[in-house]
mmCIF file of C-alpha atoms in Angstrom:
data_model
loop_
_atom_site.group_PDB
_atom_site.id
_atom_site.type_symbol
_atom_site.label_atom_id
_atom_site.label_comp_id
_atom_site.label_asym_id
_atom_site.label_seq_id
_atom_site.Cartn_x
_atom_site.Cartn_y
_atom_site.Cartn_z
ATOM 1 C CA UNK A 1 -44.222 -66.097 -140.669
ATOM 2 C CA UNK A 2 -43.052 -62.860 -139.708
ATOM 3 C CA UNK A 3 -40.164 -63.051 -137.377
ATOM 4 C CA UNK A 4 -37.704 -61.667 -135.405
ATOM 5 C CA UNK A 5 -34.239 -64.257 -135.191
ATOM 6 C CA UNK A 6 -31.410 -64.180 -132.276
ATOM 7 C CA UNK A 7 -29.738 -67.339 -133.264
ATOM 8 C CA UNK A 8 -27.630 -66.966 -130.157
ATOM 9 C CA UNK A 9 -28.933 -67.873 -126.886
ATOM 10 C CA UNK A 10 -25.825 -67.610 -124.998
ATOM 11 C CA UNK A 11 -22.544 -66.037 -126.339
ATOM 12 C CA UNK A 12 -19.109 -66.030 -123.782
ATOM 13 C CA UNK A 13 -16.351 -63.642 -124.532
ATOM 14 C CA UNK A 14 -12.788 -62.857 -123.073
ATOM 15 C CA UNK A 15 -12.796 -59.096 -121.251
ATOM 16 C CA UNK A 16 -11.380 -57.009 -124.358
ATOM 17 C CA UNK A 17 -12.116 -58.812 -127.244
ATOM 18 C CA UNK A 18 -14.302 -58.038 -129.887
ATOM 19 C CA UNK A 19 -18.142 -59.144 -129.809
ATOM 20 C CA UNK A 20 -20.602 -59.637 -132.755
ATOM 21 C CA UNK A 21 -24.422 -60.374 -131.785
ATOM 22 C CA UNK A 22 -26.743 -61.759 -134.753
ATOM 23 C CA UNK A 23 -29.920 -60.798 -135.274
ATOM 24 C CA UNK A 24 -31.833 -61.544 -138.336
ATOM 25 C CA UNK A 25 -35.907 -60.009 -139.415
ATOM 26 C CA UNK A 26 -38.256 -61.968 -141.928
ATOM 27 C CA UNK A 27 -40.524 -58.860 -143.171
ATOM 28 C CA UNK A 28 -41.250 -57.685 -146.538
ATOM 29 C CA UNK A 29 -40.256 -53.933 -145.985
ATOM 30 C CA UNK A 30 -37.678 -52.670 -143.994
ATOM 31 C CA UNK A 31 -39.005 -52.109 -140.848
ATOM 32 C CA UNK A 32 -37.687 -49.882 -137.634
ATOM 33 C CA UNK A 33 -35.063 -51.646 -135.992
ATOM 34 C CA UNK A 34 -33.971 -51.314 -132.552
ATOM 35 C CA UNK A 35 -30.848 -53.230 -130.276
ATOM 36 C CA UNK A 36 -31.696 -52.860 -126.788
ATOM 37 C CA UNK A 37 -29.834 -54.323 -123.582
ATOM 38 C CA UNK A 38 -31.293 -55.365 -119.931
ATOM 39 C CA UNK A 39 -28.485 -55.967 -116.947
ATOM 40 C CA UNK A 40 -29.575 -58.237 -114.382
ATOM 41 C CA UNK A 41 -32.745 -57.110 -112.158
ATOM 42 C CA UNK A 42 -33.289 -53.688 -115.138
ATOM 43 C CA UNK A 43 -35.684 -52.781 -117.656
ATOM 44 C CA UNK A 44 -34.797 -52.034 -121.021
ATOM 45 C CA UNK A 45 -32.621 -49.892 -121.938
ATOM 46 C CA UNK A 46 -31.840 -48.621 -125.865
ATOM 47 C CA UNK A 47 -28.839 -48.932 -127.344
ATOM 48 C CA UNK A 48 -29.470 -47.381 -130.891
ATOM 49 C CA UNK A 49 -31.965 -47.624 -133.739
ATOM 50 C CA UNK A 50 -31.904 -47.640 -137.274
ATOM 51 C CA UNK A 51 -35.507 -45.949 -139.209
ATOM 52 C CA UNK A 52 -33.289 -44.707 -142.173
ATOM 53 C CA UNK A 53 -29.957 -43.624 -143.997
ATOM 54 C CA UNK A 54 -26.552 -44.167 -143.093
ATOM 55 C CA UNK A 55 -26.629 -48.483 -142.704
ATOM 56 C CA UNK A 56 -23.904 -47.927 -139.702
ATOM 57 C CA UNK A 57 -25.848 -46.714 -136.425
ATOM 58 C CA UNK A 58 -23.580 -45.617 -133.080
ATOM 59 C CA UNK A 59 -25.205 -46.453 -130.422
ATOM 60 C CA UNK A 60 -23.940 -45.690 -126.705
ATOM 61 C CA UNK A 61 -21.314 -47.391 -124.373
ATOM 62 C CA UNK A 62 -19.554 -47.765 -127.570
ATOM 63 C CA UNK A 63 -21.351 -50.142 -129.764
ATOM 64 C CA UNK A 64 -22.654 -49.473 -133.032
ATOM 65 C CA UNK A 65 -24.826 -51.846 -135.470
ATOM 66 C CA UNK A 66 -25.304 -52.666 -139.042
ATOM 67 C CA UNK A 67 -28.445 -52.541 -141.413
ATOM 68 C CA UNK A 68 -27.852 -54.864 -143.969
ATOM 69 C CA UNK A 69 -30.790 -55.031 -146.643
ATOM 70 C CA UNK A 70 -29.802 -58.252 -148.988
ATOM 71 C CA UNK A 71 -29.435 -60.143 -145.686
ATOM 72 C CA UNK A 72 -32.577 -58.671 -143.737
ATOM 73 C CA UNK A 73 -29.951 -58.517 -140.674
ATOM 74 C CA UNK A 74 -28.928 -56.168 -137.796
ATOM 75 C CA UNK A 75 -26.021 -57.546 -136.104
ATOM 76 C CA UNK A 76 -24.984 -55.054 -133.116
ATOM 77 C CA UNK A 77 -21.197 -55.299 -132.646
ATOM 78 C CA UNK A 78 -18.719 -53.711 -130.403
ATOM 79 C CA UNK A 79 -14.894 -53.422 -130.706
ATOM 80 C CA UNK A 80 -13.876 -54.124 -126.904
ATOM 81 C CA UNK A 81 -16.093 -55.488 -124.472
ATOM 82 C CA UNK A 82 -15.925 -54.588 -120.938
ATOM 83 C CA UNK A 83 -16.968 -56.618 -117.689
ATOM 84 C CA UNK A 84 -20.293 -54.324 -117.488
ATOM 85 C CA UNK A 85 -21.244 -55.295 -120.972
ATOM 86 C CA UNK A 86 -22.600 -58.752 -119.230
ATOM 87 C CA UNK A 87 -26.385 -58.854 -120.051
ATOM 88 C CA UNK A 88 -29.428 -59.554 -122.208
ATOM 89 C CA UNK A 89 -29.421 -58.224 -125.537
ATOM 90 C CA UNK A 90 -32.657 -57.966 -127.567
ATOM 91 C CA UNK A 91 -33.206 -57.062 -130.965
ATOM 92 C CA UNK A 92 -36.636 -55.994 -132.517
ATOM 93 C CA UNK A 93 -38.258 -54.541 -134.794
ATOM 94 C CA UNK A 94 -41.177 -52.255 -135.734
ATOM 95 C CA UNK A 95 -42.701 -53.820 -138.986
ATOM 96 C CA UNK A 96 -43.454 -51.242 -141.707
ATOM 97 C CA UNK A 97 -47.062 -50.416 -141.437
ATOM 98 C CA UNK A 98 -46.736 -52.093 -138.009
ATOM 99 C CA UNK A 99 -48.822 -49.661 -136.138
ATOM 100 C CA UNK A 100 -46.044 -49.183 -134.032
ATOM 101 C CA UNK A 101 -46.349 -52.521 -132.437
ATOM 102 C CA UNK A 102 -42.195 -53.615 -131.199
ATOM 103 C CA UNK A 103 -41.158 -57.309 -131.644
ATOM 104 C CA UNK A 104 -38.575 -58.830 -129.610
ATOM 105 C CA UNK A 105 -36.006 -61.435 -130.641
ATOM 106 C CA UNK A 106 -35.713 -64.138 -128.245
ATOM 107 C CA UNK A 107 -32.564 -62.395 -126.641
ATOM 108 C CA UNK A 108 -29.176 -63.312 -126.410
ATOM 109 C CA UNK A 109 -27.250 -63.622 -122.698
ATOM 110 C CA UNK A 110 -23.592 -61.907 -123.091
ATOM 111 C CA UNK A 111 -21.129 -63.751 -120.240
ATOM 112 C CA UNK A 112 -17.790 -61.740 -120.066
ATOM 113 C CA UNK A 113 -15.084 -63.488 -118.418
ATOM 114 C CA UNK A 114 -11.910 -61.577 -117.094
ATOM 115 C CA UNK B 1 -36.317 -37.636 -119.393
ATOM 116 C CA UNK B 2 -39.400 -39.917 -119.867
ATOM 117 C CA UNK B 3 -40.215 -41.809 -117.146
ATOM 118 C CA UNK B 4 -42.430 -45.005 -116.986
ATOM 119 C CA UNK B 5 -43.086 -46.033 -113.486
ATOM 120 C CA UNK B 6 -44.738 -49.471 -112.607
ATOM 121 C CA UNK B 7 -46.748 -49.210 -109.450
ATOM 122 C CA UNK B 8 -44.889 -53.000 -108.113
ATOM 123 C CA UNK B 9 -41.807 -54.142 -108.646
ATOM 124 C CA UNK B 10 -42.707 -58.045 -107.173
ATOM 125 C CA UNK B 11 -46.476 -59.508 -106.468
ATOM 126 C CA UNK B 12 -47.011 -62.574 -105.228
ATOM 127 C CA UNK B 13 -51.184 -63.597 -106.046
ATOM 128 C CA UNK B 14 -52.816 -66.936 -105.927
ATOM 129 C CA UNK B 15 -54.464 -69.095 -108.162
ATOM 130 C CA UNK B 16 -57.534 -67.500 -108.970
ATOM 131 C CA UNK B 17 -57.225 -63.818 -107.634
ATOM 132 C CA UNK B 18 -58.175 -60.344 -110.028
ATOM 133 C CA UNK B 19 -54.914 -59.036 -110.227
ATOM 134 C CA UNK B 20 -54.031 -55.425 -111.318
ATOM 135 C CA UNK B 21 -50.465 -53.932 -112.880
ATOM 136 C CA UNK B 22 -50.675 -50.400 -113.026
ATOM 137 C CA UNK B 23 -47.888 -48.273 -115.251
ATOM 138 C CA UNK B 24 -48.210 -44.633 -115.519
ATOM 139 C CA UNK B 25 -45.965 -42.290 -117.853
ATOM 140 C CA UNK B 26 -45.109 -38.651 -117.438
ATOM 141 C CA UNK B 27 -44.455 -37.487 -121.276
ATOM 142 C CA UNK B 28 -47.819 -37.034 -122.363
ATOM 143 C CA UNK B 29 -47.221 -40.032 -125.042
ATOM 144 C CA UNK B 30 -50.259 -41.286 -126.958
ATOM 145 C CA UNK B 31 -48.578 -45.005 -127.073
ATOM 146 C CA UNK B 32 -48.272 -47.526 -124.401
ATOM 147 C CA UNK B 33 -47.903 -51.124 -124.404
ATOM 148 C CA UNK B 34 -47.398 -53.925 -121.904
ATOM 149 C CA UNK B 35 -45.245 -57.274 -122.370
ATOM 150 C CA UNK B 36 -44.614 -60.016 -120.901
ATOM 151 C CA UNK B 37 -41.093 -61.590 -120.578
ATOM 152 C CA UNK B 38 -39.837 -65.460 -120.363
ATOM 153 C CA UNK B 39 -36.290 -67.081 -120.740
ATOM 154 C CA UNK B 40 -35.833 -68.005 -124.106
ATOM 155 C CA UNK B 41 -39.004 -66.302 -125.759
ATOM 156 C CA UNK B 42 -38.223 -62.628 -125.514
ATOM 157 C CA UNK B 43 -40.745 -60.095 -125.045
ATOM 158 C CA UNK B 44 -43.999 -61.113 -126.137
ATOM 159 C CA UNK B 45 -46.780 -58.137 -126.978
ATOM 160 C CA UNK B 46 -50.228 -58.851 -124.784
ATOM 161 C CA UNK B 47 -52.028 -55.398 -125.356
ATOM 162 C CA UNK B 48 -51.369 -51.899 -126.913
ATOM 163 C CA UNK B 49 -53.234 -48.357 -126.425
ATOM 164 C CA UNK B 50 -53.067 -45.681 -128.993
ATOM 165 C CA UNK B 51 -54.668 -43.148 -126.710
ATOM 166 C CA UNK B 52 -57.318 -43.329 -123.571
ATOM 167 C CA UNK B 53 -60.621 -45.992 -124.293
ATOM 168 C CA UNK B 54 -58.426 -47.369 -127.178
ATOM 169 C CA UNK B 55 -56.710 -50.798 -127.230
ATOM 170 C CA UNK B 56 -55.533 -53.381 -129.686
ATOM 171 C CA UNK B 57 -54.626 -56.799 -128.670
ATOM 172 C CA UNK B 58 -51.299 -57.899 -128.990
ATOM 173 C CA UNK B 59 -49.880 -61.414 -129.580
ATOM 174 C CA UNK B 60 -50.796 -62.935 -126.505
ATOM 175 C CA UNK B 61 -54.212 -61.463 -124.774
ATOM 176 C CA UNK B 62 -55.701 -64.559 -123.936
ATOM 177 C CA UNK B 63 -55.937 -64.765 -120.026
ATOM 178 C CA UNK B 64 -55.880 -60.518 -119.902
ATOM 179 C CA UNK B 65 -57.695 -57.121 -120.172
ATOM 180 C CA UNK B 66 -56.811 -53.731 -120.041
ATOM 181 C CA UNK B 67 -58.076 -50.123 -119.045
ATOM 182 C CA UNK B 68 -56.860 -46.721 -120.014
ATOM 183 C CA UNK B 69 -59.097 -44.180 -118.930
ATOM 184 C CA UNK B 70 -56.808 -41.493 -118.529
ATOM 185 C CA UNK B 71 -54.086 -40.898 -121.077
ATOM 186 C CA UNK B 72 -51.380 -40.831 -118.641
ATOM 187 C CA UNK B 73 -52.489 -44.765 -116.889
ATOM 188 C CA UNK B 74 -52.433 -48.075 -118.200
ATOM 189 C CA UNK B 75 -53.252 -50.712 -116.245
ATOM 190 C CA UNK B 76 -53.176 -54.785 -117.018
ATOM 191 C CA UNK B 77 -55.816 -57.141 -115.407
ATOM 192 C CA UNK B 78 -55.547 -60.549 -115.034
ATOM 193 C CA UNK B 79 -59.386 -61.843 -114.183
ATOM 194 C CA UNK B 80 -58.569 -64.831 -113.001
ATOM 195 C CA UNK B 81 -54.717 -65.864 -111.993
ATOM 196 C CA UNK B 82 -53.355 -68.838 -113.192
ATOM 197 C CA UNK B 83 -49.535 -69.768 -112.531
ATOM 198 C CA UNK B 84 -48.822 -70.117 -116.207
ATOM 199 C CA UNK B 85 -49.275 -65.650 -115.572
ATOM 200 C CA UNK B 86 -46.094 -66.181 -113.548
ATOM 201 C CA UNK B 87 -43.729 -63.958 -115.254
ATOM 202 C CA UNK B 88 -41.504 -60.918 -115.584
ATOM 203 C CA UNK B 89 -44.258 -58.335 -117.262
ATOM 204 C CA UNK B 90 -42.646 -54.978 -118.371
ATOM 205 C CA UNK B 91 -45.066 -51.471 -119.408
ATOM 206 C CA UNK B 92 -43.905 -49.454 -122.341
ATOM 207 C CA UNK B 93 -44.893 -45.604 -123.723
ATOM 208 C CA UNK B 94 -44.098 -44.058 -127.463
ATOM 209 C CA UNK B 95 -44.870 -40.379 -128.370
ATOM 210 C CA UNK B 96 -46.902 -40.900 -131.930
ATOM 211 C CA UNK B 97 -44.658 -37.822 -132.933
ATOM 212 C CA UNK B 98 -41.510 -38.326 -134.758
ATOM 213 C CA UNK B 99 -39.471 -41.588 -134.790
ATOM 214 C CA UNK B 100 -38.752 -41.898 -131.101
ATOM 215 C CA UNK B 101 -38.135 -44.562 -129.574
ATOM 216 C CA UNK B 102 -39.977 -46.779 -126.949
ATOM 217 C CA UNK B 103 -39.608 -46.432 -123.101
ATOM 218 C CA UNK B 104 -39.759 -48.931 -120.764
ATOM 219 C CA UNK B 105 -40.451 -49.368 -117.353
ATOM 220 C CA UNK B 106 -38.483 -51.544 -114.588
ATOM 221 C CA UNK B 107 -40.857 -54.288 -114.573
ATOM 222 C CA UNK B 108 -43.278 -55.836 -112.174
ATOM 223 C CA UNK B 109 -42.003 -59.732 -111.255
ATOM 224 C CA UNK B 110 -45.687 -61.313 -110.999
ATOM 225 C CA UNK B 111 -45.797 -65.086 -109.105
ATOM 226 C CA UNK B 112 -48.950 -66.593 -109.133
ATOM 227 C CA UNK B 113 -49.205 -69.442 -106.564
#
């Protein structure tokens, strides 16, 4: 079945250290692919995309993400994580030929301790 | 920037009631969507629009309808609460133009006693 995989549900990291989040697609094309993040009581915001090119996407408040084809992942990753970073991360992904239609990874909850 | 506004940011309804969520976007987009969010499952698709009378069900529809009579307005209808509607439900809008990205609104927290 077409899918979209967060294996992490919760993930705790040390204020400065580095932080990798998984997320792994199951369709046939490459599809759109999207990180975004929601803080406590928000909506969604986006952190970057990837629709083509360059596998390495920036993204803002310093993270960045990678496209990897042969693994059908997207792992988001960022160098340094700050106290703010605490929140819900959600991949997804807009299936080629999708008709636009965004699907969400189950989300993975980022605890930063000090 | 694009704004999508959700009319409510908490409801409280009981068991039963017609209950309407109302999202409106100001950036002319063709696309909107609404979701519903629960711990551990994400954001689950109920109903799309690619423009006004036109709608596509999602993953999830059973239990909801939708309107969009002006291209602006999307609204979701619950007919009949249940509690198993209680839930964090979140509006979305996409221009069909270019590879943009999706917009979301700040949510309406639904509980349906």
């Amino acid at each position: 079945a077409q899918s979209v995989t967060q294996p992490d549900i919760h993930i705790t990291v040390s204020e400065g250290a580095s932080l990798e989040l998984r997320c792994n697609y199951s369709y046939g094309a490459t599809p759109y692919l999207f990180w975004y993040v929601q803080s406590p009581g928000q909506g969604l915001q986006l952190l970057l995309k990837y629709f083509s090119g360059d596998t390495l996407v920036q993204g803002i408040k310093g993270f960045e993400a990678e496209f990897k084809r042969s693994q059908s992942s997207f792992n988001l990753r960022k160098p340094s994580v700050h106290w703010s970073d605490a929140a819900e991360y959600f991949c997804a992904v807009v299936p080629s030929g999708g008709y636009n239609k965004l699907i969400f990874g189950a989300g993975t909850r980022l605890a930063v301790h000090p | 920037d694009v704004k999508v506004t959700q009319s409510s940011r908490y409801l409280v309804k009981r068991t039963g009631e017609k209950v309407f969520l109302e999202c409106v976007q100001d950036m002319d987009h063709e696309n909107m969507f609404w979701y519903r969010q629960d711990p551990g499952l994400g954001l689950r698709l109920i109903y799309f629009s690619y423009d006004v009378k036109m709608k596509e069900k999602g993953d999830i529809p059973e239990g909801y309808s939708v309107s969009r009579e002006k291209k602006e307005r999307f609204s979701l209808i619950l007919e009949s609460a249940s509690t198993n509607q209680t839930s964090m439900y979140l509006c979305a809008s996409r221009s069909r133009r270019g590879l943009v990205g999706y917009t979301f609104g700040s949510g309406t927290r639904l509980t349906v006693v």
